Amino acid sequence: MQSLVTDEINEKYLNALIAGDRIHCTEIVRDLIKKEIQIPDLYLNLFQRSLYRTGELWEQNRVSVSVEHLATAITERLMALVEPKIFAGGFRRHSVIVACVADEYHQIGARMVADLFELVADVEDRGAFGRQLAQGFEQDVHLLRGEHLSLIHI
């Protein structure tokens, strides 16, 4: 299946994202939702691609860290627009726990993975945490071992 996210749409979204134009970014995403874009297409071909490009621009000193953080914040808000579609499914037999490794505080990638798994499994998204919370997380995993459980550390 061909992506609904064309190079032109991606470029417009990226430019709006870097400019901090949340309204234009929202219009682009809402238009794609109206066209019934599939969640993986939206996440991988618009959100992920634009965030990777923003990171590259930051590495090249072409945008500041504050622009990169704003791009992440805008994207996280837009991910909330599609949550009703993600959580519309019924009972799922398998469970997945998604979490960042200890002391990793960039959680948007883990959240995207969790959302995509939510389409086919019940997901517990633990996001980012430090070492103390990581120890409690390991104890929780031991309690759930008997279930159909997959564990993903990012």
PDB file of C-alpha atoms in Angstrom:
ATOM      1  CA  MET A   1       0.000   0.000   0.000  1.00  0.00           C
ATOM      2  CA  GLN A   2       1.313   3.420  -0.937  1.00  0.00           C
ATOM      3  CA  SER A   3       1.808   6.007   1.772  1.00  0.00           C
ATOM      4  CA  LEU A   4      -0.595   8.926   1.990  1.00  0.00           C
ATOM      5  CA  VAL A   5       2.358  10.998   3.216  1.00  0.00           C
ATOM      6  CA  THR A   6       3.880  12.406   0.053  1.00  0.00           C
ATOM      7  CA  ASP A   7       7.253  14.153  -0.021  1.00  0.00           C
ATOM      8  CA  GLU A   8       5.363  17.440  -0.415  1.00  0.00           C
ATOM      9  CA  ILE A   9       3.229  16.798   2.686  1.00  0.00           C
ATOM     10  CA  ASN A  10       6.290  15.729   4.637  1.00  0.00           C
ATOM     11  CA  GLU A  11       8.189  18.875   3.654  1.00  0.00           C
ATOM     12  CA  LYS A  12       5.254  21.137   4.601  1.00  0.00           C
ATOM     13  CA  TYR A  13       4.896  19.364   7.945  1.00  0.00           C
ATOM     14  CA  LEU A  14       8.631  19.551   8.660  1.00  0.00           C
ATOM     15  CA  ASN A  15       8.760  23.266   7.829  1.00  0.00           C
ATOM     16  CA  ALA A  16       5.767  23.966  10.065  1.00  0.00           C
ATOM     17  CA  LEU A  17       7.229  21.796  12.826  1.00  0.00           C
ATOM     18  CA  ILE A  18      10.573  23.597  12.790  1.00  0.00           C
ATOM     19  CA  ALA A  19       8.788  26.953  12.731  1.00  0.00           C
ATOM     20  CA  GLY A  20       6.801  25.891  15.803  1.00  0.00           C
ATOM     21  CA  ASP A  21       3.553  26.246  13.863  1.00  0.00           C
ATOM     22  CA  ARG A  22       1.392  23.783  15.783  1.00  0.00           C
ATOM     23  CA  ILE A  23      -1.780  24.942  14.032  1.00  0.00           C
ATOM     24  CA  HIS A  24      -0.451  24.169  10.540  1.00  0.00           C
ATOM     25  CA  CYS A  25       0.942  20.835  11.739  1.00  0.00           C
ATOM     26  CA  THR A  26      -2.473  20.011  13.190  1.00  0.00           C
ATOM     27  CA  GLU A  27      -4.213  20.897   9.926  1.00  0.00           C
ATOM     28  CA  ILE A  28      -1.901  18.551   8.015  1.00  0.00           C
ATOM     29  CA  VAL A  29      -2.521  15.671  10.422  1.00  0.00           C
ATOM     30  CA  ARG A  30      -6.292  16.245  10.521  1.00  0.00           C
ATOM     31  CA  ASP A  31      -6.362  16.238   6.710  1.00  0.00           C
ATOM     32  CA  LEU A  32      -4.527  12.899   6.663  1.00  0.00           C
ATOM     33  CA  ILE A  33      -6.933  11.498   9.269  1.00  0.00           C
ATOM     34  CA  LYS A  34      -9.879  12.572   7.101  1.00  0.00           C
ATOM     35  CA  LYS A  35      -8.261  10.654   4.241  1.00  0.00           C
ATOM     36  CA  GLU A  36      -8.241   7.630   6.592  1.00  0.00           C
ATOM     37  CA  ILE A  37      -4.492   7.308   6.880  1.00  0.00           C
ATOM     38  CA  GLN A  38      -3.362   4.149   8.625  1.00  0.00           C
ATOM     39  CA  ILE A  39      -1.689   4.758  11.990  1.00  0.00           C
ATOM     40  CA  PRO A  40       1.622   3.085  11.036  1.00  0.00           C
ATOM     41  CA  ASP A  41       1.780   5.239   7.894  1.00  0.00           C
ATOM     42  CA  LEU A  42       1.226   8.417   9.914  1.00  0.00           C
ATOM     43  CA  TYR A  43       3.705   7.472  12.626  1.00  0.00           C
ATOM     44  CA  LEU A  44       6.496   6.180  10.393  1.00  0.00           C
ATOM     45  CA  ASN A  45       6.200   8.372   7.320  1.00  0.00           C
ATOM     46  CA  LEU A  46       5.266  11.682   8.925  1.00  0.00           C
ATOM     47  CA  PHE A  47       6.078  11.761  12.631  1.00  0.00           C
ATOM     48  CA  GLN A  48       9.200   9.597  12.710  1.00  0.00           C
ATOM     49  CA  ARG A  49      10.612  10.919   9.458  1.00  0.00           C
ATOM     50  CA  SER A  50      10.169  14.564  10.486  1.00  0.00           C
ATOM     51  CA  LEU A  51      11.624  14.003  13.951  1.00  0.00           C
ATOM     52  CA  TYR A  52      14.642  12.203  12.496  1.00  0.00           C
ATOM     53  CA  ARG A  53      15.164  15.124  10.103  1.00  0.00           C
ATOM     54  CA  THR A  54      14.819  17.608  12.965  1.00  0.00           C
ATOM     55  CA  GLY A  55      17.463  15.665  14.876  1.00  0.00           C
ATOM     56  CA  GLU A  56      19.753  15.766  11.853  1.00  0.00           C
ATOM     57  CA  LEU A  57      19.280  19.526  11.580  1.00  0.00           C
ATOM     58  CA  TRP A  58      20.140  19.855  15.279  1.00  0.00           C
ATOM     59  CA  GLU A  59      23.296  17.747  14.787  1.00  0.00           C
ATOM     60  CA  GLN A  60      24.290  20.096  11.962  1.00  0.00           C
ATOM     61  CA  ASN A  61      23.678  23.124  14.236  1.00  0.00           C
ATOM     62  CA  ARG A  62      20.949  24.348  11.868  1.00  0.00           C
ATOM     63  CA  VAL A  63      18.278  24.322  14.606  1.00  0.00           C
ATOM     64  CA  SER A  64      18.582  24.746  18.366  1.00  0.00           C
ATOM     65  CA  VAL A  65      17.823  22.161  21.013  1.00  0.00           C
ATOM     66  CA  SER A  66      14.754  24.222  21.949  1.00  0.00           C
ATOM     67  CA  VAL A  67      13.426  23.825  18.381  1.00  0.00           C
ATOM     68  CA  GLU A  68      14.047  20.079  18.598  1.00  0.00           C
ATOM     69  CA  HIS A  69      12.176  19.901  21.912  1.00  0.00           C
ATOM     70  CA  LEU A  70       9.305  21.973  20.539  1.00  0.00           C
ATOM     71  CA  ALA A  71       9.071  19.627  17.524  1.00  0.00           C
ATOM     72  CA  THR A  72       8.822  16.690  19.921  1.00  0.00           C
ATOM     73  CA  ALA A  73       6.145  18.433  22.012  1.00  0.00           C
ATOM     74  CA  ILE A  74       4.055  19.288  18.951  1.00  0.00           C
ATOM     75  CA  THR A  75       4.336  15.714  17.680  1.00  0.00           C
ATOM     76  CA  GLU A  76       3.308  14.280  21.052  1.00  0.00           C
ATOM     77  CA  ARG A  77       0.201  16.491  21.055  1.00  0.00           C
ATOM     78  CA  LEU A  78      -0.674  15.364  17.549  1.00  0.00           C
ATOM     79  CA  MET A  79      -0.258  11.729  18.519  1.00  0.00           C
ATOM     80  CA  ALA A  80      -3.103  12.371  20.949  1.00  0.00           C
ATOM     81  CA  LEU A  81      -5.370  13.183  17.983  1.00  0.00           C
ATOM     82  CA  VAL A  82      -5.188   9.599  16.779  1.00  0.00           C
ATOM     83  CA  GLU A  83      -5.532   7.924  20.188  1.00  0.00           C
ATOM     84  CA  PRO A  84      -9.248   7.227  19.699  1.00  0.00           C
ATOM     85  CA  LYS A  85      -8.391   5.166  16.599  1.00  0.00           C
ATOM     86  CA  ILE A  86      -5.609   3.339  18.431  1.00  0.00           C
ATOM     87  CA  PHE A  87      -7.750   2.395  21.419  1.00  0.00           C
ATOM     88  CA  ALA A  88     -10.868   1.490  19.404  1.00  0.00           C
ATOM     89  CA  GLY A  89      -9.964  -2.214  19.274  1.00  0.00           C
ATOM     90  CA  GLY A  90     -11.468  -4.810  21.553  1.00  0.00           C
ATOM     91  CA  PHE A  91      -9.879  -7.412  23.821  1.00  0.00           C
ATOM     92  CA  ARG A  92      -6.384  -8.491  22.837  1.00  0.00           C
ATOM     93  CA  ARG A  93      -4.822 -11.763  23.878  1.00  0.00           C
ATOM     94  CA  HIS A  94      -1.231 -10.590  24.136  1.00  0.00           C
ATOM     95  CA  SER A  95       0.347  -8.016  26.415  1.00  0.00           C
ATOM     96  CA  VAL A  96       3.350  -5.808  25.769  1.00  0.00           C
ATOM     97  CA  ILE A  97       5.320  -3.637  28.162  1.00  0.00           C
ATOM     98  CA  VAL A  98       7.283  -0.855  26.477  1.00  0.00           C
ATOM     99  CA  ALA A  99       9.879   1.149  28.371  1.00  0.00           C
ATOM    100  CA  CYS A 100      13.044   3.101  27.822  1.00  0.00           C
ATOM    101  CA  VAL A 101      16.213   1.665  29.307  1.00  0.00           C
ATOM    102  CA  ALA A 102      17.355   3.161  32.610  1.00  0.00           C
ATOM    103  CA  ASP A 103      18.413   6.806  32.425  1.00  0.00           C
ATOM    104  CA  GLU A 104      17.033   7.297  28.884  1.00  0.00           C
ATOM    105  CA  TYR A 105      14.745  10.300  29.005  1.00  0.00           C
ATOM    106  CA  HIS A 106      13.795  10.576  25.324  1.00  0.00           C
ATOM    107  CA  GLN A 107      10.501   8.735  25.412  1.00  0.00           C
ATOM    108  CA  ILE A 108       8.676   9.684  22.207  1.00  0.00           C
ATOM    109  CA  GLY A 109      10.144   6.727  20.298  1.00  0.00           C
ATOM    110  CA  ALA A 110       8.985   4.332  22.988  1.00  0.00           C
ATOM    111  CA  ARG A 111       5.555   5.958  22.945  1.00  0.00           C
ATOM    112  CA  MET A 112       5.305   5.483  19.178  1.00  0.00           C
ATOM    113  CA  VAL A 113       6.245   1.822  19.536  1.00  0.00           C
ATOM    114  CA  ALA A 114       3.675   1.424  22.314  1.00  0.00           C
ATOM    115  CA  ASP A 115       0.949   3.051  20.214  1.00  0.00           C
ATOM    116  CA  LEU A 116       1.703   0.818  17.233  1.00  0.00           C
ATOM    117  CA  PHE A 117       1.630  -2.308  19.405  1.00  0.00           C
ATOM    118  CA  GLU A 118      -1.639  -1.081  20.926  1.00  0.00           C
ATOM    119  CA  LEU A 119      -3.244  -1.821  17.558  1.00  0.00           C
ATOM    120  CA  VAL A 120      -2.735  -5.564  18.199  1.00  0.00           C
ATOM    121  CA  ALA A 121      -2.030  -6.013  21.924  1.00  0.00           C
ATOM    122  CA  ASP A 122      -2.748  -4.588  25.351  1.00  0.00           C
ATOM    123  CA  VAL A 123       0.162  -2.284  26.118  1.00  0.00           C
ATOM    124  CA  GLU A 124       1.567  -0.896  29.300  1.00  0.00           C
ATOM    125  CA  ASP A 125       3.708   2.085  28.345  1.00  0.00           C
ATOM    126  CA  ARG A 126       6.219   2.868  31.073  1.00  0.00           C
ATOM    127  CA  GLY A 127       7.996   5.608  29.103  1.00  0.00           C
ATOM    128  CA  ALA A 128      11.286   6.920  30.453  1.00  0.00           C
ATOM    129  CA  PHE A 129      12.602   6.472  33.957  1.00  0.00           C
ATOM    130  CA  GLY A 130      15.749   6.478  36.067  1.00  0.00           C
ATOM    131  CA  ARG A 131      17.531   3.595  37.770  1.00  0.00           C
ATOM    132  CA  GLN A 132      15.324   3.382  40.892  1.00  0.00           C
ATOM    133  CA  LEU A 133      12.148   3.031  38.857  1.00  0.00           C
ATOM    134  CA  ALA A 134      13.895   0.515  36.594  1.00  0.00           C
ATOM    135  CA  GLN A 135      14.326  -1.829  39.576  1.00  0.00           C
ATOM    136  CA  GLY A 136      10.595  -1.669  40.365  1.00  0.00           C
ATOM    137  CA  PHE A 137       9.858  -2.295  36.694  1.00  0.00           C
ATOM    138  CA  GLU A 138      11.866  -5.530  36.764  1.00  0.00           C
ATOM    139  CA  GLN A 139       9.800  -6.719  39.755  1.00  0.00           C
ATOM    140  CA  ASP A 140       6.566  -5.971  37.857  1.00  0.00           C
ATOM    141  CA  VAL A 141       7.755  -8.036  34.895  1.00  0.00           C
ATOM    142  CA  HIS A 142       8.309 -11.036  37.176  1.00  0.00           C
ATOM    143  CA  LEU A 143       4.693 -10.778  38.385  1.00  0.00           C
ATOM    144  CA  LEU A 144       3.377 -10.879  34.803  1.00  0.00           C
ATOM    145  CA  ARG A 145       5.556 -13.747  33.536  1.00  0.00           C
ATOM    146  CA  GLY A 146       2.752 -16.304  33.332  1.00  0.00           C
ATOM    147  CA  GLU A 147       0.776 -14.171  30.887  1.00  0.00           C
ATOM    148  CA  HIS A 148       1.247 -13.761  27.129  1.00  0.00           C
ATOM    149  CA  LEU A 149       3.783 -11.002  27.659  1.00  0.00           C
ATOM    150  CA  SER A 150       6.364  -9.324  25.473  1.00  0.00           C
ATOM    151  CA  LEU A 151       8.865  -6.905  26.920  1.00  0.00           C
ATOM    152  CA  ILE A 152      10.379  -4.135  24.827  1.00  0.00           C
ATOM    153  CA  HIS A 153      13.177  -1.945  26.155  1.00  0.00           C
ATOM    154  CA  ILE A 154      14.119   1.020  24.010  1.00  0.00           C
TER     155      ILE A 154
END
